[in-house]
Each structure stands twice: as C-alpha cells, then as structure tokens.
Amino acid sequence: MTAAKKIAASESKARAAEFPAKAGEPAVEVEERSTDGADGTRHVKEFVVLKATWPGRDEADSHKANGAAVANEAIQRGLHPRGEPRFDGAEDHPDGLSLTLTYSVDTVPSSVDHTPGDTTTPRDVLRSEG
C-alpha cells in the first residue's frame, strides 16, 4: 500500500470514529463540526450581510462582534477556540445585494483538549484590544 493510500485509509477510519481527534486526526474532527468549512484546525464561519448596510456601525466593532460569534459557534460545536478570531475577507454574494464575510479561529477539539481553561470565550474576544 502506498503512503497516500495509507493516509487516505487513516482519514477514512478517523471520519468513521465518533471523535476523530482521539484517533490522531484533529483536523478531521474540526472539519466535521464546522458547517461553513475548516482550514486544518481553524473553524470557519461565514456571515451574509447586505452591502447597503455593511458596516452598520464602526467596522472594527462589527468585526469584533462577528469574532465573538465565531468563538461562540465553535464552542457550541464542541471546539475550543484558541486566540483571536481573524477576519479572512469579504466576497460578493451570488444574490448581488449581499457580501459574504469570512472569519476563522484556531481550535482544539474538546475531545482532546487537555487545557480547557485556555479556551478563548466570546467575552474574551469582546474585551480584547485587538
């Protein structure tokens, strides 16, 4: 069996497990728990907003609020955020009237988190200066 087939078999087995991170595949678990996708262990969240109303207030405040929502969603999906959420960019939405705003945050699946006290909470995001 080639190395590529071994890796594919390992990922396939991990996907079948309830907690792929416990099988050594944390990125697989993050991907399965992130509805808008993942980039390795980064949980990705997309927001669709009307172009005409974005930003509805100070843009930095809007990004901070969305970052807190990203951290909250990650926690709700069994992922523990680490560090500040990041604004990854905006794209025109196919409806022509909206923008898709993409954010992400590095995470650790809760099933393998040995330091849960290091989790970044939505409150931490809102209190941060960044």
Coordinates of N, CA, C and O in Angstrom, one line a residue:
M1 N 0.8 -1.2 0.0 CA 0.0 0.0 0.0 C 0.9 1.2 0.0 O 1.8 1.3 0.8
T2 N 0.6 2.2 -0.9 CA 1.3 3.4 -0.9 C 1.1 4.3 0.3 O 0.1 4.1 1.0
A3 N 2.0 5.3 0.4 CA 1.8 6.2 1.6 C 0.5 7.0 1.5 O -0.2 7.2 2.4
A4 N 0.2 7.4 0.2 CA -1.1 8.2 0.0 C -2.3 7.3 0.4 O -3.3 7.8 1.0
K5 N -2.3 6.0 0.0 CA -3.4 5.2 0.4 C -3.5 4.9 1.9 O -4.6 4.8 2.4
K6 N -2.4 4.8 2.5 CA -2.4 4.7 4.0 C -3.0 5.9 4.7 O -3.7 5.8 5.6
I7 N -2.6 7.1 4.2 CA -3.1 8.3 4.8 C -4.6 8.4 4.5 O -5.4 8.7 5.4
A8 N -5.1 8.1 3.3 CA -6.5 8.1 3.0 C -7.3 7.1 3.8 O -8.3 7.4 4.3
A9 N -6.7 5.9 4.0 CA -7.3 4.9 4.9 C -7.4 5.4 6.3 O -8.4 5.2 7.0
S10 N -6.4 6.0 6.8 CA -6.3 6.5 8.2 C -7.4 7.6 8.4 O -8.1 7.6 9.3
E11 N -7.5 8.5 7.4 CA -8.5 9.6 7.5 C -9.9 9.0 7.4 O -10.8 9.4 8.1
S12 N -10.1 8.0 6.5 CA -11.4 7.4 6.4 C -11.8 6.7 7.7 O -13.0 6.8 8.2
K13 N -10.9 6.0 8.4 CA -11.2 5.4 9.6 C -11.5 6.4 10.7 O -12.4 6.3 11.5
A14 N -10.7 7.5 10.7 CA -11.0 8.6 11.7 C -12.3 9.2 11.5 O -13.0 9.5 12.4
R15 N -12.8 9.4 10.2 CA -14.1 10.0 9.9 C -15.2 9.1 10.5 O -16.2 9.6 10.9
A16 N -15.0 7.8 10.5 CA -16.0 6.9 11.0 C -16.1 6.9 12.5 O -17.1 6.5 13.1
A17 N -15.0 7.4 13.2 CA -15.0 7.4 14.6 C -15.9 8.6 15.1 O -16.0 9.6 14.5
E18 N -16.4 8.4 16.3 CA -17.2 9.5 16.9 C -16.3 10.7 17.2 O -16.8 11.8 17.0
F19 N -15.1 10.5 17.6 CA -14.2 11.6 17.9 C -12.9 11.4 17.1 O -11.9 10.8 17.7
P20 N -12.8 11.9 15.9 CA -11.6 11.6 15.1 C -10.3 12.2 15.7 O -9.3 11.6 15.5
A21 N -10.4 13.2 16.5 CA -9.2 13.8 17.1 C -8.6 12.8 18.1 O -7.3 12.7 18.2
K22 N -9.4 11.9 18.7 CA -8.8 10.9 19.6 C -8.0 9.8 18.8 O -7.2 9.1 19.3
A23 N -8.4 9.7 17.5 CA -7.7 8.8 16.6 C -6.5 9.5 15.9 O -5.9 9.0 15.0
G24 N -6.1 10.7 16.4 CA -5.0 11.4 15.9 C -5.3 12.3 14.7 O -4.4 12.7 14.0
E25 N -6.6 12.6 14.4 CA -7.0 13.4 13.3 C -7.8 14.6 13.8 O -9.0 14.7 13.5
P26 N -7.2 15.6 14.5 CA -8.0 16.7 14.9 C -8.6 17.6 13.8 O -9.7 18.1 13.9
A27 N -7.9 17.7 12.7 CA -8.4 18.5 11.6 C -9.7 17.9 11.0 O -10.6 18.6 10.6
V28 N -9.7 16.5 11.0 CA -10.9 15.8 10.5 C -12.1 16.2 11.4 O -13.2 16.5 11.0
E29 N -11.9 16.2 12.7 CA -13.0 16.5 13.7 C -13.4 17.9 13.5 O -14.6 18.2 13.6
V30 N -12.5 18.9 13.4 CA -12.8 20.3 13.2 C -13.7 20.4 11.9 O -14.7 21.1 11.9
E31 N -13.2 19.8 10.8 CA -14.0 19.9 9.6 C -15.4 19.3 9.7 O -16.4 20.0 9.3
E32 N -15.6 18.2 10.4 CA -16.9 17.6 10.6 C -17.8 18.5 11.5 O -19.0 18.5 11.3
R33 N -17.2 19.3 12.4 CA -18.0 20.1 13.3 C -18.2 21.5 12.8 O -19.0 22.3 13.4
S34 N -17.6 21.9 11.7 CA -17.7 23.3 11.1 C -18.6 23.3 9.9 O -18.2 22.8 8.8
T35 N -19.8 23.8 10.0 CA -20.7 23.8 8.9 C -20.2 24.6 7.7 O -20.6 24.3 6.5
D36 N -19.5 25.7 7.9 CA -19.0 26.5 6.8 C -17.6 26.1 6.3 O -17.0 26.8 5.5
G37 N -17.1 25.0 6.9 CA -15.8 24.5 6.5 C -14.7 24.8 7.5 O -15.0 25.3 8.6
A38 N -13.5 24.3 7.2 CA -12.4 24.5 8.1 C -11.1 24.6 7.3 O -11.1 24.2 6.1
D39 N -10.1 25.1 7.9 CA -8.8 25.1 7.3 C -7.8 24.5 8.3 O -7.4 25.2 9.2
G40 N -7.6 23.2 8.2 CA -6.9 22.5 9.2 C -7.7 22.5 10.5 O -8.8 22.0 10.5
T41 N -7.1 23.0 11.5 CA -7.9 23.1 12.8 C -8.5 24.5 13.0 O -9.0 24.8 14.1
R42 N -8.6 25.3 11.9 CA -9.2 26.6 12.0 C -10.7 26.4 11.7 O -11.0 25.9 10.6
H43 N -11.6 26.7 12.6 CA -13.0 26.7 12.4 C -13.4 28.0 11.6 O -13.0 29.1 11.9
V44 N -14.1 27.8 10.5 CA -14.5 28.9 9.6 C -16.0 29.1 9.7 O -16.8 28.2 9.8
K45 N -16.3 30.4 9.8 CA -17.7 30.9 9.8 C -18.0 32.0 8.8 O -17.1 32.9 8.7
E46 N -19.1 31.9 8.1 CA -19.4 32.9 7.1 C -20.7 33.6 7.5 O -21.6 33.0 8.0
F47 N -20.7 34.9 7.3 CA -21.8 35.8 7.6 C -22.2 36.4 6.3 O -21.4 36.9 5.6
V48 N -23.5 36.5 6.0 CA -24.0 37.1 4.8 C -24.7 38.4 5.3 O -25.6 38.3 6.1
V49 N -24.2 39.5 4.8 CA -24.8 40.8 5.2 C -25.1 41.6 3.9 O -24.5 41.4 2.9
L50 N -26.1 42.5 4.0 CA -26.4 43.4 2.9 C -25.3 44.4 2.7 O -24.8 45.0 3.6
K51 N -24.9 44.6 1.4 CA -23.9 45.6 1.1 C -24.3 47.0 1.6 O -23.4 47.7 2.1
A52 N -25.5 47.3 1.4 CA -26.0 48.6 1.7 C -25.9 49.0 3.2 O -25.9 50.2 3.5
T53 N -25.9 48.0 4.0 CA -25.9 48.2 5.5 C -24.5 47.9 6.1 O -24.4 48.0 7.3
W54 N -23.6 47.4 5.4 CA -22.3 47.0 6.0 C -21.3 48.1 5.8 O -21.1 48.6 4.7
P55 N -20.6 48.5 6.8 CA -20.9 48.1 8.2 C -22.0 49.0 8.8 O -22.1 50.2 8.4
G56 N -22.8 48.4 9.6 CA -23.9 49.1 10.2 C -23.5 50.0 11.3 O -24.2 50.9 11.7
R57 N -22.3 49.9 11.8 CA -21.7 50.7 12.8 C -20.2 50.8 12.6 O -19.8 50.4 11.5
D58 N -19.4 51.2 13.5 CA -18.0 51.2 13.3 C -17.5 49.8 12.8 O -17.9 48.8 13.4
E59 N -16.8 49.7 11.8 CA -16.4 48.4 11.2 C -15.6 47.6 12.2 O -15.8 46.4 12.2
A60 N -14.7 48.2 13.0 CA -13.9 47.4 13.9 C -14.8 46.8 15.0 O -14.6 45.6 15.3
D61 N -15.9 47.5 15.4 CA -16.8 46.9 16.3 C -17.6 45.8 15.7 O -17.9 44.8 16.3
S62 N -17.9 45.9 14.4 CA -18.7 44.9 13.7 C -17.8 43.6 13.6 O -18.3 42.5 13.8
H63 N -16.5 43.8 13.3 CA -15.6 42.6 13.2 C -15.5 42.0 14.6 O -15.5 40.8 14.7
K64 N -15.4 42.8 15.6 CA -15.2 42.2 17.0 C -16.5 41.4 17.4 O -16.4 40.3 17.9
A65 N -17.7 41.9 17.1 CA -18.9 41.2 17.4 C -19.0 39.9 16.6 O -19.4 38.9 17.1
N66 N -18.6 40.0 15.3 CA -18.6 38.8 14.5 C -17.6 37.8 15.0 O -17.8 36.6 15.0
G67 N -16.5 38.2 15.4 CA -15.4 37.4 16.0 C -15.9 36.7 17.3 O -15.7 35.5 17.5
A68 N -16.7 37.4 18.1 CA -17.2 36.8 19.3 C -18.3 35.7 18.9 O -18.3 34.6 19.5
A69 N -19.0 36.0 17.8 CA -20.0 35.0 17.4 C -19.3 33.7 16.8 O -19.8 32.6 17.0
V70 N -18.1 33.9 16.2 CA -17.4 32.8 15.7 C -16.9 31.9 16.9 O -17.0 30.7 16.8
A71 N -16.4 32.6 17.9 CA -15.9 31.8 19.1 C -17.1 31.1 19.7 O -16.9 29.9 20.1
N72 N -18.2 31.7 19.8 CA -19.4 31.1 20.4 C -19.8 29.9 19.6 O -20.1 28.8 20.2
E73 N -19.9 30.0 18.3 CA -20.3 28.9 17.5 C -19.3 27.7 17.6 O -19.8 26.6 17.7
A74 N -18.1 28.0 17.6 CA -17.1 26.9 17.8 C -17.3 26.2 19.1 O -17.3 24.9 19.1
I75 N -17.5 26.9 20.2 CA -17.8 26.3 21.5 C -19.1 25.4 21.4 O -19.1 24.3 21.9
Q76 N -20.1 25.9 20.8 CA -21.4 25.2 20.7 C -21.2 23.9 19.8 O -21.9 23.0 20.0
R77 N -20.2 23.9 19.0 CA -20.0 22.7 18.1 C -18.9 21.8 18.7 O -18.4 20.9 18.0
G78 N -18.5 22.0 19.9 CA -17.5 21.1 20.6 C -16.1 21.4 20.3 O -15.2 20.5 20.3
L79 N -15.8 22.6 19.9 CA -14.4 23.0 19.6 C -14.1 24.2 20.5 O -14.9 25.0 20.9
H80 N -12.8 24.1 21.0 CA -12.4 25.2 21.9 C -11.5 26.2 21.2 O -10.4 25.8 20.8
P81 N -11.9 27.4 21.0 CA -11.1 28.4 20.3 C -9.9 28.7 21.1 O -9.8 28.7 22.3
R82 N -8.8 29.0 20.3 CA -7.5 29.5 20.9 C -7.1 30.8 20.2 O -7.0 30.8 19.0
G83 N -7.0 31.8 20.9 CA -6.5 33.1 20.3 C -7.7 33.8 19.7 O -8.9 33.5 19.8
E84 N -7.4 34.9 19.1 CA -8.3 35.8 18.5 C -8.9 35.3 17.2 O -8.1 34.8 16.3
P85 N -10.2 35.4 17.0 CA -10.7 35.1 15.6 C -10.2 36.1 14.6 O -9.8 37.2 15.0
R86 N -10.1 35.7 13.4 CA -9.5 36.5 12.3 C -10.5 36.8 11.2 O -11.3 35.9 10.9
F87 N -10.6 38.0 10.7 CA -11.4 38.3 9.6 C -10.6 37.9 8.4 O -9.5 38.4 8.1
D88 N -11.1 37.0 7.6 CA -10.4 36.4 6.4 C -10.7 37.1 5.1 O -10.1 36.9 4.1
G89 N -11.8 37.9 5.1 CA -12.1 38.6 3.9 C -13.6 38.7 3.5 O -14.4 38.0 4.2
A90 N -13.9 39.4 2.5 CA -15.3 39.6 2.0 C -15.4 39.3 0.5 O -14.4 39.6 -0.2
E91 N -16.4 38.7 0.1 CA -16.7 38.4 -1.3 C -18.1 38.8 -1.6 O -19.0 38.7 -0.7
D92 N -18.4 39.1 -2.9 CA -19.7 39.4 -3.3 C -20.5 38.1 -3.2 O -20.0 37.0 -3.6
H93 N -21.7 38.2 -2.7 CA -22.6 37.1 -2.6 C -23.3 36.9 -4.0 O -23.5 37.9 -4.7
P94 N -23.7 35.7 -4.4 CA -24.3 35.5 -5.7 C -25.6 36.2 -5.9 O -26.0 36.5 -7.0
D95 N -26.3 36.7 -4.8 CA -27.5 37.4 -5.0 C -27.3 38.8 -5.5 O -28.2 39.5 -5.9
G96 N -26.0 39.3 -5.5 CA -25.7 40.6 -6.0 C -26.0 41.8 -5.0 O -25.6 42.9 -5.3
L97 N -26.7 41.5 -4.0 CA -27.0 42.5 -3.0 C -26.3 42.4 -1.7 O -26.3 43.3 -0.9
S98 N -25.6 41.3 -1.5 CA -25.0 41.0 -0.2 C -23.5 40.7 -0.3 O -23.0 40.6 -1.4
L99 N -22.9 40.7 0.8 CA -21.5 40.3 1.0 C -21.4 39.1 1.8 O -22.2 38.9 2.8
T100 N -20.5 38.2 1.6 CA -20.2 37.1 2.4 C -18.9 37.4 3.2 O -17.8 37.6 2.5
L101 N -19.0 37.6 4.5 CA -17.8 37.9 5.3 C -17.3 36.6 5.9 O -18.1 35.8 6.5
T102 N -16.1 36.3 5.8 CA -15.5 35.0 6.3 C -14.5 35.3 7.5 O -13.7 36.2 7.4
Y103 N -14.8 34.6 8.6 CA -13.9 34.6 9.8 C -13.5 33.2 10.1 O -14.1 32.2 9.7
S104 N -12.4 33.2 10.9 CA -11.9 31.9 11.4 C -11.2 32.0 12.7 O -10.8 33.1 13.0
V105 N -11.1 30.9 13.4 CA -10.4 30.9 14.7 C -9.7 29.5 14.8 O -10.3 28.5 14.5
D106 N -8.5 29.5 15.3 CA -7.8 28.2 15.6 C -8.6 27.6 16.7 O -9.0 28.2 17.7
T107 N -8.7 26.2 16.7 CA -9.4 25.5 17.7 C -8.7 24.2 18.1 O -7.9 23.7 17.3
V108 N -9.2 23.7 19.2 CA -8.8 22.3 19.7 C -10.1 21.6 19.9 O -11.0 22.1 20.6
P109 N -10.3 20.4 19.3 CA -11.5 19.7 19.6 C -11.6 19.4 21.1 O -10.6 19.0 21.7
S110 N -12.8 19.6 21.7 CA -12.9 19.4 23.1 C -12.6 18.0 23.5 O -12.2 17.8 24.7
S111 N -12.7 17.0 22.6 CA -12.5 15.6 23.0 C -11.0 15.4 23.3 O -10.7 14.4 23.9
V112 N -10.1 16.3 22.9 CA -8.7 16.1 23.2 C -8.0 17.3 23.8 O -6.8 17.4 23.9
D113 N -8.9 18.2 24.3 CA -8.3 19.4 25.0 C -7.9 19.1 26.4 O -8.7 18.9 27.3
H114 N -6.6 19.2 26.6 CA -6.1 18.9 28.0 C -5.9 20.2 28.8 O -5.6 20.1 30.0
T115 N -6.1 21.3 28.2 CA -6.1 22.6 28.9 C -7.3 23.5 28.5 O -7.2 24.5 27.9
P116 N -8.5 23.0 28.9 CA -9.7 23.7 28.5 C -9.8 25.1 29.1 O -10.5 26.0 28.5
G117 N -9.0 25.4 30.1 CA -9.0 26.8 30.7 C -8.4 27.8 29.7 O -8.5 29.0 29.9
D118 N -7.7 27.3 28.7 CA -7.1 28.2 27.7 C -8.0 28.6 26.6 O -7.7 29.3 25.7
T119 N -9.3 28.1 26.7 CA -10.3 28.4 25.7 C -10.6 29.9 25.6 O -10.8 30.5 26.6
T120 N -10.6 30.5 24.4 CA -11.0 31.8 24.2 C -12.5 31.9 24.1 O -13.1 31.3 23.3
T121 N -13.1 32.6 25.0 CA -14.6 32.7 25.1 C -15.0 34.0 24.3 O -14.2 34.9 24.0
P122 N -16.3 34.1 24.0 CA -16.8 35.3 23.3 C -16.5 36.5 24.2 O -16.2 37.6 23.6
R123 N -16.6 36.4 25.5 CA -16.3 37.5 26.4 C -14.9 38.0 26.2 O -14.6 39.2 26.2
D124 N -14.0 37.0 26.1 CA -12.6 37.3 25.9 C -12.4 38.2 24.6 O -11.6 39.1 24.6
V125 N -13.1 37.8 23.6 CA -13.0 38.4 22.3 C -13.5 39.9 22.4 O -12.8 40.8 21.9
L126 N -14.6 40.0 23.1 CA -15.2 41.4 23.2 C -14.4 42.3 24.1 O -14.3 43.5 23.9
R127 N -13.6 41.7 25.0 CA -12.8 42.5 25.9 C -11.4 42.8 25.4 O -10.7 43.7 25.9
S128 N -11.0 42.1 24.3 CA -9.7 42.3 23.8 C -9.5 43.6 23.1 O -10.5 44.2 22.6
E129 N -8.3 44.1 23.1 CA -8.0 45.3 22.4 C -7.8 45.2 20.9 O -7.8 46.1 20.2
G130 N -7.4 43.9 20.5 CA -7.1 43.7 19.1 C -8.3 43.7 18.2 O -8.8 43.9 17.4

